[in-house]
C-alpha cells in the first residue's frame, strides 16, 4: 500500500494499492472504474510494471475463467512430452 490520500481510489486511511499506482504511471493515465490491474504472473505482490496489465473487468474475468482450461491443455502437452522422452508420469 502507498499513502496517497488525494488519490481517487484511496481508502479511508489514505492508502492505495501499490499495483494501481504503478500501473497508472506505466499507462500515463488514471485507471478507469471499469478497469482492473492484472498481475501477469499471478504473484500479487510482484508490482513491477512489466508484470502489470490494465484490463477491462469483463476481459479480466474471462481471462481467469479460461485459466483452468489452459492449464489442462498445458498439463496434457507436458505429460505427452514426458512420455515421448520415456518418463512415465501418471
Short mmCIF file of N, CA and C in Angstrom, two decimals:
data_model
loop_
_atom_site.label_atom_id
_atom_site.label_comp_id
_atom_site.label_asym_id
_atom_site.label_seq_id
_atom_site.Cartn_x
_atom_site.Cartn_y
_atom_site.Cartn_z
N UNK A 1 0.84 -1.17 0.00
CA UNK A 1 0.00 0.00 0.00
C UNK A 1 0.89 1.25 0.00
N UNK A 2 0.38 2.26 -0.66
CA UNK A 2 1.09 3.53 -0.77
C UNK A 2 0.18 4.60 -0.17
N UNK A 3 0.75 5.48 0.62
CA UNK A 3 -0.05 6.55 1.22
C UNK A 3 -0.22 7.68 0.22
N UNK A 4 -1.44 7.82 -0.30
CA UNK A 4 -1.79 8.88 -1.26
C UNK A 4 -3.24 9.28 -1.01
N UNK A 5 -3.50 10.02 0.05
CA UNK A 5 -4.89 10.32 0.42
C UNK A 5 -5.67 11.08 -0.64
N UNK A 6 -4.98 11.75 -1.56
CA UNK A 6 -5.66 12.52 -2.61
C UNK A 6 -6.06 11.65 -3.80
N UNK A 7 -5.60 10.41 -3.84
CA UNK A 7 -5.88 9.53 -4.98
C UNK A 7 -7.36 9.12 -4.97
N UNK A 8 -8.01 9.08 -6.15
CA UNK A 8 -9.43 8.72 -6.21
C UNK A 8 -9.75 7.33 -5.65
N UNK A 9 -8.79 6.43 -5.66
CA UNK A 9 -9.03 5.08 -5.15
C UNK A 9 -8.47 4.86 -3.74
N UNK A 10 -8.14 5.96 -3.07
CA UNK A 10 -7.60 5.85 -1.72
C UNK A 10 -8.67 5.34 -0.76
N UNK A 11 -8.24 4.49 0.15
CA UNK A 11 -9.11 4.01 1.22
C UNK A 11 -9.29 5.14 2.23
N UNK A 12 -10.13 4.92 3.23
CA UNK A 12 -10.33 5.94 4.27
C UNK A 12 -9.02 6.28 4.98
N UNK A 13 -8.10 5.33 5.01
CA UNK A 13 -6.80 5.54 5.65
C UNK A 13 -5.85 6.36 4.78
N UNK A 14 -6.23 6.60 3.51
CA UNK A 14 -5.37 7.31 2.58
C UNK A 14 -4.47 6.39 1.78
N UNK A 15 -4.61 5.09 1.99
CA UNK A 15 -3.75 4.13 1.31
C UNK A 15 -4.36 3.69 -0.02
N UNK A 16 -3.47 3.47 -0.99
CA UNK A 16 -3.85 2.98 -2.32
C UNK A 16 -2.99 1.75 -2.59
N UNK A 17 -3.57 0.75 -3.23
CA UNK A 17 -2.78 -0.43 -3.58
C UNK A 17 -1.64 -0.02 -4.51
N UNK A 18 -0.46 -0.52 -4.21
CA UNK A 18 0.73 -0.16 -4.98
C UNK A 18 0.59 -0.50 -6.46
N UNK A 19 -0.02 -1.64 -6.78
CA UNK A 19 -0.12 -2.04 -8.18
C UNK A 19 -0.95 -1.05 -9.00
N UNK A 20 -1.90 -0.39 -8.37
CA UNK A 20 -2.71 0.61 -9.06
C UNK A 20 -1.84 1.82 -9.42
N UNK A 21 -1.06 2.29 -8.46
CA UNK A 21 -0.20 3.45 -8.69
C UNK A 21 0.84 3.14 -9.77
N UNK A 22 1.46 1.97 -9.70
CA UNK A 22 2.48 1.58 -10.69
C UNK A 22 1.87 1.46 -12.08
N UNK A 23 0.70 0.83 -12.17
CA UNK A 23 0.04 0.65 -13.47
C UNK A 23 -0.37 1.99 -14.07
N UNK A 24 -0.87 2.90 -13.25
CA UNK A 24 -1.25 4.22 -13.76
C UNK A 24 -0.04 4.97 -14.30
N UNK A 25 1.08 4.85 -13.60
CA UNK A 25 2.31 5.50 -14.09
C UNK A 25 2.74 4.88 -15.41
N UNK A 26 2.60 3.56 -15.52
CA UNK A 26 3.00 2.85 -16.74
C UNK A 26 2.18 3.30 -17.94
N UNK A 27 0.86 3.43 -17.77
CA UNK A 27 0.00 3.77 -18.91
C UNK A 27 -0.19 5.28 -19.07
N UNK A 28 0.24 6.05 -18.10
CA UNK A 28 0.20 7.50 -18.22
C UNK A 28 -1.16 8.13 -18.01
N UNK A 29 -2.04 7.43 -17.30
CA UNK A 29 -3.37 7.98 -17.01
C UNK A 29 -3.97 7.22 -15.83
N UNK A 30 -5.02 7.79 -15.23
CA UNK A 30 -5.71 7.05 -14.17
C UNK A 30 -6.40 5.80 -14.73
N UNK A 31 -6.56 4.82 -13.89
CA UNK A 31 -7.29 3.61 -14.27
C UNK A 31 -8.77 3.91 -14.13
N UNK A 32 -9.52 3.62 -15.17
CA UNK A 32 -10.96 3.87 -15.16
C UNK A 32 -11.66 2.88 -14.23
N UNK A 33 -12.85 3.24 -13.80
CA UNK A 33 -13.58 2.40 -12.85
C UNK A 33 -13.97 1.05 -13.44
N UNK A 34 -14.04 0.94 -14.76
CA UNK A 34 -14.38 -0.34 -15.38
C UNK A 34 -13.13 -1.17 -15.69
N UNK A 35 -11.98 -0.74 -15.16
CA UNK A 35 -10.71 -1.43 -15.41
C UNK A 35 -10.13 -1.98 -14.11
N UNK A 36 -9.32 -3.00 -14.26
CA UNK A 36 -8.59 -3.58 -13.13
C UNK A 36 -7.13 -3.76 -13.55
N UNK A 37 -6.28 -3.99 -12.56
CA UNK A 37 -4.87 -4.27 -12.83
C UNK A 37 -4.65 -5.77 -12.66
N UNK A 38 -4.20 -6.41 -13.72
CA UNK A 38 -3.95 -7.85 -13.72
C UNK A 38 -2.46 -8.10 -13.52
N UNK A 39 -2.13 -8.99 -12.58
CA UNK A 39 -0.75 -9.43 -12.38
C UNK A 39 -0.51 -10.60 -13.34
N UNK A 40 0.30 -10.39 -14.34
CA UNK A 40 0.50 -11.37 -15.41
C UNK A 40 0.99 -12.71 -14.87
N UNK A 41 1.92 -12.68 -13.91
CA UNK A 41 2.46 -13.93 -13.37
C UNK A 41 1.67 -14.44 -12.16
N UNK A 42 0.59 -13.77 -11.82
CA UNK A 42 -0.32 -14.13 -10.73
C UNK A 42 0.30 -14.00 -9.34
N UNK A 43 1.45 -13.35 -9.24
CA UNK A 43 2.07 -13.08 -7.95
C UNK A 43 1.61 -11.69 -7.53
N UNK A 44 0.71 -11.64 -6.56
CA UNK A 44 0.03 -10.39 -6.23
C UNK A 44 0.94 -9.30 -5.65
N UNK A 45 2.09 -9.68 -5.12
CA UNK A 45 2.98 -8.64 -4.61
C UNK A 45 4.13 -8.32 -5.57
N UNK A 46 4.05 -8.84 -6.80
CA UNK A 46 5.03 -8.51 -7.84
C UNK A 46 4.47 -7.35 -8.65
N UNK A 47 4.78 -6.15 -8.20
CA UNK A 47 4.21 -4.94 -8.81
C UNK A 47 5.16 -4.26 -9.78
N UNK A 48 6.05 -5.04 -10.39
CA UNK A 48 6.90 -4.47 -11.43
C UNK A 48 6.02 -4.08 -12.62
N UNK A 49 6.31 -2.95 -13.27
CA UNK A 49 5.48 -2.52 -14.40
C UNK A 49 5.29 -3.58 -15.48
N UNK A 50 6.35 -4.34 -15.76
CA UNK A 50 6.25 -5.36 -16.81
C UNK A 50 5.36 -6.54 -16.41
N UNK A 51 5.00 -6.63 -15.13
CA UNK A 51 4.11 -7.71 -14.67
C UNK A 51 2.66 -7.24 -14.56
N UNK A 52 2.41 -5.99 -14.85
CA UNK A 52 1.06 -5.44 -14.68
C UNK A 52 0.43 -5.13 -16.02
N UNK A 53 -0.85 -5.44 -16.12
CA UNK A 53 -1.61 -5.17 -17.34
C UNK A 53 -2.97 -4.60 -16.93
N UNK A 54 -3.33 -3.47 -17.49
CA UNK A 54 -4.63 -2.87 -17.23
C UNK A 54 -5.63 -3.50 -18.19
N UNK A 55 -6.73 -4.01 -17.63
CA UNK A 55 -7.74 -4.71 -18.43
C UNK A 55 -9.13 -4.25 -18.01
N UNK A 56 -10.07 -4.34 -18.93
CA UNK A 56 -11.46 -4.13 -18.55
C UNK A 56 -11.88 -5.28 -17.66
N UNK A 57 -12.80 -5.01 -16.74
CA UNK A 57 -13.22 -6.04 -15.78
C UNK A 57 -13.70 -7.31 -16.47
N UNK A 58 -14.50 -7.18 -17.52
CA UNK A 58 -15.03 -8.35 -18.21
C UNK A 58 -13.93 -9.20 -18.82
N UNK A 59 -12.95 -8.56 -19.44
CA UNK A 59 -11.83 -9.29 -20.03
C UNK A 59 -11.02 -10.00 -18.95
N UNK A 60 -10.89 -9.35 -17.80
CA UNK A 60 -10.14 -9.94 -16.69
C UNK A 60 -10.85 -11.18 -16.17
N UNK A 61 -12.15 -11.09 -16.00
CA UNK A 61 -12.92 -12.26 -15.55
C UNK A 61 -12.83 -13.39 -16.55
N UNK A 62 -12.95 -13.06 -17.82
CA UNK A 62 -12.86 -14.06 -18.87
C UNK A 62 -11.49 -14.73 -18.86
N UNK A 63 -10.45 -13.93 -18.67
CA UNK A 63 -9.08 -14.44 -18.61
C UNK A 63 -8.95 -15.48 -17.50
N UNK A 64 -9.45 -15.16 -16.31
CA UNK A 64 -9.34 -16.09 -15.19
C UNK A 64 -10.28 -17.28 -15.35
N UNK A 65 -11.42 -17.09 -15.97
CA UNK A 65 -12.36 -18.18 -16.19
C UNK A 65 -11.75 -19.24 -17.10
N UNK A 66 -10.97 -18.82 -18.09
CA UNK A 66 -10.37 -19.74 -19.05
C UNK A 66 -9.08 -20.38 -18.56
N UNK A 67 -8.54 -19.93 -17.43
CA UNK A 67 -7.28 -20.47 -16.94
C UNK A 67 -7.31 -21.98 -16.69
N UNK A 68 -8.34 -22.53 -16.05
CA UNK A 68 -8.33 -23.99 -15.84
C UNK A 68 -8.24 -24.77 -17.15
N UNK A 69 -8.90 -24.29 -18.18
CA UNK A 69 -8.86 -24.96 -19.49
C UNK A 69 -7.44 -24.88 -20.06
N UNK A 70 -6.83 -23.70 -19.96
CA UNK A 70 -5.46 -23.54 -20.45
C UNK A 70 -4.50 -24.45 -19.69
N UNK A 71 -4.68 -24.55 -18.37
CA UNK A 71 -3.81 -25.39 -17.56
C UNK A 71 -3.98 -26.87 -17.90
N UNK A 72 -5.20 -27.30 -18.14
CA UNK A 72 -5.44 -28.69 -18.52
C UNK A 72 -4.74 -29.01 -19.83
N UNK A 73 -4.83 -28.12 -20.79
CA UNK A 73 -4.17 -28.34 -22.08
C UNK A 73 -2.65 -28.37 -21.92
N UNK A 74 -2.13 -27.46 -21.11
CA UNK A 74 -0.68 -27.43 -20.89
C UNK A 74 -0.22 -28.69 -20.16
N UNK A 75 -0.99 -29.15 -19.17
CA UNK A 75 -0.64 -30.38 -18.46
C UNK A 75 -0.62 -31.56 -19.42
N UNK A 76 -1.62 -31.66 -20.29
CA UNK A 76 -1.67 -32.76 -21.26
C UNK A 76 -0.46 -32.70 -22.19
N UNK A 77 -0.09 -31.49 -22.62
CA UNK A 77 1.06 -31.33 -23.50
C UNK A 77 2.34 -31.77 -22.80
N UNK A 78 2.50 -31.38 -21.55
CA UNK A 78 3.71 -31.74 -20.80
C UNK A 78 3.78 -33.23 -20.52
N UNK A 79 2.63 -33.84 -20.19
CA UNK A 79 2.60 -35.29 -19.97
C UNK A 79 3.00 -36.04 -21.24
N UNK A 80 2.51 -35.59 -22.38
CA UNK A 80 2.86 -36.22 -23.66
C UNK A 80 4.35 -36.07 -23.93
N UNK A 81 4.90 -34.92 -23.60
CA UNK A 81 6.33 -34.69 -23.80
C UNK A 81 7.16 -35.61 -22.90
N UNK A 82 6.73 -35.75 -21.65
CA UNK A 82 7.43 -36.66 -20.74
C UNK A 82 7.38 -38.09 -21.26
N UNK A 83 6.19 -38.52 -21.69
CA UNK A 83 6.02 -39.88 -22.20
C UNK A 83 6.89 -40.10 -23.43
N UNK A 84 6.95 -39.12 -24.31
CA UNK A 84 7.77 -39.22 -25.52
C UNK A 84 9.25 -39.36 -25.19
N UNK A 85 9.63 -38.89 -24.02
CA UNK A 85 11.03 -38.97 -23.58
C UNK A 85 11.26 -40.12 -22.60
N UNK A 86 10.30 -41.06 -22.56
CA UNK A 86 10.47 -42.26 -21.75
C UNK A 86 10.24 -42.08 -20.27
N UNK A 87 9.59 -41.01 -19.89
CA UNK A 87 9.31 -40.77 -18.47
C UNK A 87 7.83 -41.04 -18.24
N UNK A 88 7.55 -41.99 -17.34
CA UNK A 88 6.16 -42.35 -17.05
C UNK A 88 5.63 -41.46 -15.94
N UNK A 89 4.68 -40.64 -16.27
CA UNK A 89 4.06 -39.74 -15.30
C UNK A 89 2.58 -40.04 -15.28
N UNK A 90 2.10 -40.49 -14.12
CA UNK A 90 0.65 -40.79 -14.00
C UNK A 90 0.03 -39.98 -12.92
#
